GROMACS .gro file of C-alpha atoms in nm:
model
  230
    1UNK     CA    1  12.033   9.756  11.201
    2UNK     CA    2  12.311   9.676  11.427
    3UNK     CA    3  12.188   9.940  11.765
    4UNK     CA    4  12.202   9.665  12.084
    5UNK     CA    5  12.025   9.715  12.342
    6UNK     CA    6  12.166   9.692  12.737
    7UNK     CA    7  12.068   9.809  13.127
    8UNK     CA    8  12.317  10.094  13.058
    9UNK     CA    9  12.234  10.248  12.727
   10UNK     CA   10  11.841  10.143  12.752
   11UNK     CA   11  11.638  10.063  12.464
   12UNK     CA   12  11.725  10.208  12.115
   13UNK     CA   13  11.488  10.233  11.840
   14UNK     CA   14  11.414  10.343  11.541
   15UNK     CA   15  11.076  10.608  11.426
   16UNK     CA   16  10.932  10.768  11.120
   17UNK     CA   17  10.801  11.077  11.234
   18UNK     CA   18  10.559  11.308  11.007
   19UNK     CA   19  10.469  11.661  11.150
   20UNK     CA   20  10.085  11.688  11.060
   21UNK     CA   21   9.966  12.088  11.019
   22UNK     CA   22   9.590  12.028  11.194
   23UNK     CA   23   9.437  12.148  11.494
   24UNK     CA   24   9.143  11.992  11.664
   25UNK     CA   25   9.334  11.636  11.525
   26UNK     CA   26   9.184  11.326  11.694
   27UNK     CA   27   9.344  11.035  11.582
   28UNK     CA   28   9.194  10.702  11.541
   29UNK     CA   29   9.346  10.336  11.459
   30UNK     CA   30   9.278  10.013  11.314
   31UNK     CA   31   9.194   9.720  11.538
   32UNK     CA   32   9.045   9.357  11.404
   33UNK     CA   33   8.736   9.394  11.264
   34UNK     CA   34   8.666   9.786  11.339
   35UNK     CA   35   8.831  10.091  11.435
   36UNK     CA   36   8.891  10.294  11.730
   37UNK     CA   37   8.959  10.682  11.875
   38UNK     CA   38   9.269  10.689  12.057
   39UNK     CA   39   9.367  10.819  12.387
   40UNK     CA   40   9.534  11.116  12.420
   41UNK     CA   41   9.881  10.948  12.521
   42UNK     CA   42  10.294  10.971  12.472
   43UNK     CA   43  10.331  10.598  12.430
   44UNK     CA   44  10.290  10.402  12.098
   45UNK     CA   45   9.972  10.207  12.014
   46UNK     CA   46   9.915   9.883  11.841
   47UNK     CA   47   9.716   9.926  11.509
   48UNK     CA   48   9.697   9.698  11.212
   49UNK     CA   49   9.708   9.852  10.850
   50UNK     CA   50   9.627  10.184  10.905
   51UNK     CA   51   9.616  10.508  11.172
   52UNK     CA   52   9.428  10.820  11.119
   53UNK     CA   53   9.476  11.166  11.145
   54UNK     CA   54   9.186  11.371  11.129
   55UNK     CA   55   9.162  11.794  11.243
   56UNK     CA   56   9.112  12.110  11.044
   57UNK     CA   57   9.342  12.331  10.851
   58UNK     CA   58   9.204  12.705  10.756
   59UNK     CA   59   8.872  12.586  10.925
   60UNK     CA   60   8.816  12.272  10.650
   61UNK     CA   61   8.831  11.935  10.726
   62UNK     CA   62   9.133  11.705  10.625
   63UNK     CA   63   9.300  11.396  10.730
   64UNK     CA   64   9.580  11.198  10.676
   65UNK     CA   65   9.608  10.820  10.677
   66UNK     CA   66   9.941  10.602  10.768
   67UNK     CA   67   9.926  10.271  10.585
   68UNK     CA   68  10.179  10.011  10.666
   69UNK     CA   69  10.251   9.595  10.553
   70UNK     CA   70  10.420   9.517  10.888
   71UNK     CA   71  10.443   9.721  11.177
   72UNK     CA   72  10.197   9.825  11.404
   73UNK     CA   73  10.413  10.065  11.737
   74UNK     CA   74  10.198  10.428  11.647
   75UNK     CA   75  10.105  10.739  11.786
   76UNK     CA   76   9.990  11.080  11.760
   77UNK     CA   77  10.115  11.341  11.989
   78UNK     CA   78  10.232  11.730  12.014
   79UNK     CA   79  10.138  11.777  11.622
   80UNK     CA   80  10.336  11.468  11.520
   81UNK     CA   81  10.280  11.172  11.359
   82UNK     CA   82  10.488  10.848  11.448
   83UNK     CA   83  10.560  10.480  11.309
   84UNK     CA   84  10.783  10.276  11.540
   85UNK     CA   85  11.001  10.042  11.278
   86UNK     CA   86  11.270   9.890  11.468
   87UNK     CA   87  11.356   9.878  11.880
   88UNK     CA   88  11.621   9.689  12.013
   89UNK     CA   89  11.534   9.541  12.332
   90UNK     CA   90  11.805   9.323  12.562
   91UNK     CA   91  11.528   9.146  12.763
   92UNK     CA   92  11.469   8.811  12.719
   93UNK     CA   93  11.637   8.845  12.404
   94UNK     CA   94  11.958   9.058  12.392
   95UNK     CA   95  11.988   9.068  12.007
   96UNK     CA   96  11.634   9.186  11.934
   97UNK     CA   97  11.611   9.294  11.544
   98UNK     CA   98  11.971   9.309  11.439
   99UNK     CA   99  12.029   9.265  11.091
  100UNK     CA  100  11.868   9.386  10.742
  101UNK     CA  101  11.469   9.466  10.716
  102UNK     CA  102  11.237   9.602  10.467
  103UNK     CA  103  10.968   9.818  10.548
  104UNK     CA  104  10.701   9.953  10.346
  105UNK     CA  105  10.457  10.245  10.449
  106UNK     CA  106  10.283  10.518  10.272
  107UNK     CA  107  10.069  10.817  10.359
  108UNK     CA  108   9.721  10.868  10.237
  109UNK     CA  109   9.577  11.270  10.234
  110UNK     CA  110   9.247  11.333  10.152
  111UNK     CA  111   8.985  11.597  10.205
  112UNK     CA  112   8.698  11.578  10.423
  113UNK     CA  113   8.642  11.422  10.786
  114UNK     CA  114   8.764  11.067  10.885
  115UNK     CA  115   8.654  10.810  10.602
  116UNK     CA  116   8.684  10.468  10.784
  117UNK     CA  117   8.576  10.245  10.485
  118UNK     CA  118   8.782  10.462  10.193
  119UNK     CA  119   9.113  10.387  10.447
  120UNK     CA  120   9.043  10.035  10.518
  121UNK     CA  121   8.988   9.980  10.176
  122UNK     CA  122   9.318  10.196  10.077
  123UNK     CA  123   9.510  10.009  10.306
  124UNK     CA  124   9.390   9.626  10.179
  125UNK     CA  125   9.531   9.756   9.859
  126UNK     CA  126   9.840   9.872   9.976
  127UNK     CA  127   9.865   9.543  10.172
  128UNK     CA  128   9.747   9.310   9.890
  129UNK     CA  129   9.822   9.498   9.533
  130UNK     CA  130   9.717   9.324   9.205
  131UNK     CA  131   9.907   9.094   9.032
  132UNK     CA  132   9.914   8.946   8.697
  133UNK     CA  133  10.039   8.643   8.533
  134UNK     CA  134  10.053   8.532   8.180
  135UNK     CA  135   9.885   8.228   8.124
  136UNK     CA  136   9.921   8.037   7.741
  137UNK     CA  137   9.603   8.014   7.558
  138UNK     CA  138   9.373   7.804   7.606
  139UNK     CA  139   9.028   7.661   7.492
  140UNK     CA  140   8.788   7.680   7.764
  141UNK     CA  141   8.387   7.843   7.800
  142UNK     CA  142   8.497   8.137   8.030
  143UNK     CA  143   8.481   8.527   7.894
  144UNK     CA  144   8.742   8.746   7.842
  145UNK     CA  145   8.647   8.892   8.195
  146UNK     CA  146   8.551   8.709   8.482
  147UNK     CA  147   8.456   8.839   8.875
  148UNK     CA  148   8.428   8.538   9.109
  149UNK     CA  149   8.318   8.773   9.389
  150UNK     CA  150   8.215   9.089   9.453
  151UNK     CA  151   8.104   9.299   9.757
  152UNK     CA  152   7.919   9.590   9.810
  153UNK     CA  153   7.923   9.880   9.904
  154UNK     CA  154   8.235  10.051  10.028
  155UNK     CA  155   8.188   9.974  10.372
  156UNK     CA  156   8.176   9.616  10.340
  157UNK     CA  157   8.499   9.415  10.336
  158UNK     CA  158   8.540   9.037  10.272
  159UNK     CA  159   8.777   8.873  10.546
  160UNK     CA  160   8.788   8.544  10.438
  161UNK     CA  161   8.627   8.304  10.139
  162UNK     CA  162   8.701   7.950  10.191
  163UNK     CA  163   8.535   7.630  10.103
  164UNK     CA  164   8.304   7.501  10.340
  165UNK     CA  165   8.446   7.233  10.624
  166UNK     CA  166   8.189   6.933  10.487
  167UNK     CA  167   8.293   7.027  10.107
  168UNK     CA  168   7.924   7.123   9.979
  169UNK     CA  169   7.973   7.476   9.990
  170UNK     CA  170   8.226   7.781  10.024
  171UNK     CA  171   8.206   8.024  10.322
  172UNK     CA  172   8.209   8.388  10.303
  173UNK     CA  173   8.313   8.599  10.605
  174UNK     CA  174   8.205   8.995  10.605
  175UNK     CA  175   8.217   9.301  10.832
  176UNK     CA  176   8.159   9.652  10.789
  177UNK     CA  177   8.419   9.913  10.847
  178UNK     CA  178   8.195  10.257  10.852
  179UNK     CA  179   8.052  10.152  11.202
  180UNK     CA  180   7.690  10.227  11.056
  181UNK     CA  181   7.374  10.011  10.901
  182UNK     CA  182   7.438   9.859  10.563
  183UNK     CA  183   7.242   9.668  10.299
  184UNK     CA  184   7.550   9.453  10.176
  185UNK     CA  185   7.531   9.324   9.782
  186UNK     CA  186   7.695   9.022   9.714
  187UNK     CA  187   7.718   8.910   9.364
  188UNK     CA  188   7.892   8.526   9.274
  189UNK     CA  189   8.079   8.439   8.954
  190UNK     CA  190   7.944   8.067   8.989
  191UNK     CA  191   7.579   7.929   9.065
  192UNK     CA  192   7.469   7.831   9.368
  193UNK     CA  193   7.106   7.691   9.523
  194UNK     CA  194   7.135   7.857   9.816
  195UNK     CA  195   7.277   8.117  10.091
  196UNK     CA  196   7.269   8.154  10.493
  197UNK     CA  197   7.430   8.312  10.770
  198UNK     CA  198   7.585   8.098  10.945
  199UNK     CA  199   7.820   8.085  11.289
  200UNK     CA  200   8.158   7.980  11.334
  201UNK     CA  201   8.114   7.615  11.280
  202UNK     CA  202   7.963   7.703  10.954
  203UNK     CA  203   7.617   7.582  11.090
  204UNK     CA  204   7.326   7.730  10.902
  205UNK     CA  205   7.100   7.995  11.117
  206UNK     CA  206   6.898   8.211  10.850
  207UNK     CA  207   6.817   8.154  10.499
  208UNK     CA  208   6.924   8.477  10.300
  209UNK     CA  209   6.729   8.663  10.014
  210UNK     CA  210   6.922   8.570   9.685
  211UNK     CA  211   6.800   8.703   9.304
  212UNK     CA  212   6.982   8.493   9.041
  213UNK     CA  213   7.382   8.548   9.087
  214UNK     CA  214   7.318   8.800   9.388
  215UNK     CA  215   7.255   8.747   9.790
  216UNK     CA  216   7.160   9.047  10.013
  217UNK     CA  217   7.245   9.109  10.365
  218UNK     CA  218   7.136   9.353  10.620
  219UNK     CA  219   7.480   9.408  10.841
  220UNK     CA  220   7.449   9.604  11.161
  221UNK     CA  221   7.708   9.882  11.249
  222UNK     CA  222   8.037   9.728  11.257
  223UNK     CA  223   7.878   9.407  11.235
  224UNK     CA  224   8.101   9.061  11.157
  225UNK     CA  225   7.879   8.801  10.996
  226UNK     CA  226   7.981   8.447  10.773
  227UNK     CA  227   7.759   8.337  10.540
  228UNK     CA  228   7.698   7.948  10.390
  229UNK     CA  229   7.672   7.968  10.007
  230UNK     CA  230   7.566   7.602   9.921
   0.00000   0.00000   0.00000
């Protein structure tokens, strides 16, 4: 990118623009935590992973998703769909994003009306994709397979799993994405005596029901919780 920016030639940039074949299309976007419908506005928006398309086409509902690793300029307007990628303001800096970048973004259709958990959950991939590494053999008392966590169901997402700050336990950090009531499963690959929610200095507030490797967890609509898992 080598477009400068100045008081006489204003601000360039550079857009990837999709035209989107829906009417009735509301779009919606990404924010920490949650989601939210967006004004109906020229300007770009700030989103995180994802922004969402969502109208009718031959009176059935479809929608289209945006997912992107590191930008977050969007909008929706006049039929067309928009991710800002590169603008070259002068002011206080006056050689704002010159040079080589690498972008990544990709568009997720799908049938139906706006799916906030299958997107979120689209867009962690796309954000984080699986790796593997070869490791040599060794002797050892684990299985071929092995899940150290998992969380359920779709409209539950894990945010952060740390260990604990007075090194007795780990902390697990949840919210749901669907913006409705959820009985969240949460099922450990190691033992444990005992779960509870707990707040942000990982004091404990409620002891949780827990059934040999599994803990369960009422979460409100588009509720954030952390849990203790001693």
């Amino acid at each position: 990118w080598r477009q400068y920016g100045s008081p006489k030639v204003g601000v360039p940039g550079l857009n990837v623009v999709f035209p989107v074949n829906l009417t009735k299309a509301l779009s919606t976007r990404e924010i920490p935590f949650g989601h939210i419908e967006n004004p109906d506005v020229s300007h770009d928006l700030p989103a995180l992973k994802w922004f969402n398309v969502s109208g009718q086409s031959a009176e059935r509902d479809y929608s289209l998703a945006l997912l992107n690793d590191c930008k977050y300029g969007h909008n929706f307007t006049d039929g067309k769909l928009r991710l800002n990628l590169l603008r070259s303001s002068y002011d206080p800096d006056p050689v704002t994003e010159q040079g080589q970048h690498t972008v990544r973004f990709s568009l997720y259709p799908y049938a139906g009306e706006f799916d906030p958990a299958k997107v979120t959950r689209m867009a962690f991939d796309f954000n984080m994709p699986l790796t593997a590494d070869q490791a040599p053999t060794q002797c050892g008392d684990l299985a071929k397979s092995f899940t150290l966590l998992s969380v359920g169901p779709e409209n539950v997402m894990v945010s952060g799993f740390k260990q604990a700050e007075n090194g007795k336990g780990v902390v697990l950090r949840l919210y749901e994405t669907a913006n409705q009531e959820v009985d969240a499963l949460i099922r450990c690959g190691f033992s444990f005596k005992r779960a509870y929610l707990c707040d942000l200095y990982e004091r404990p507030l409620k002891e949780l029901a827990t059934d040999g490797d599994a803990i369960r967890l009422q979460l409100q609509a588009g509720e954030l919780a952390s849990l203790y898992i001693e």
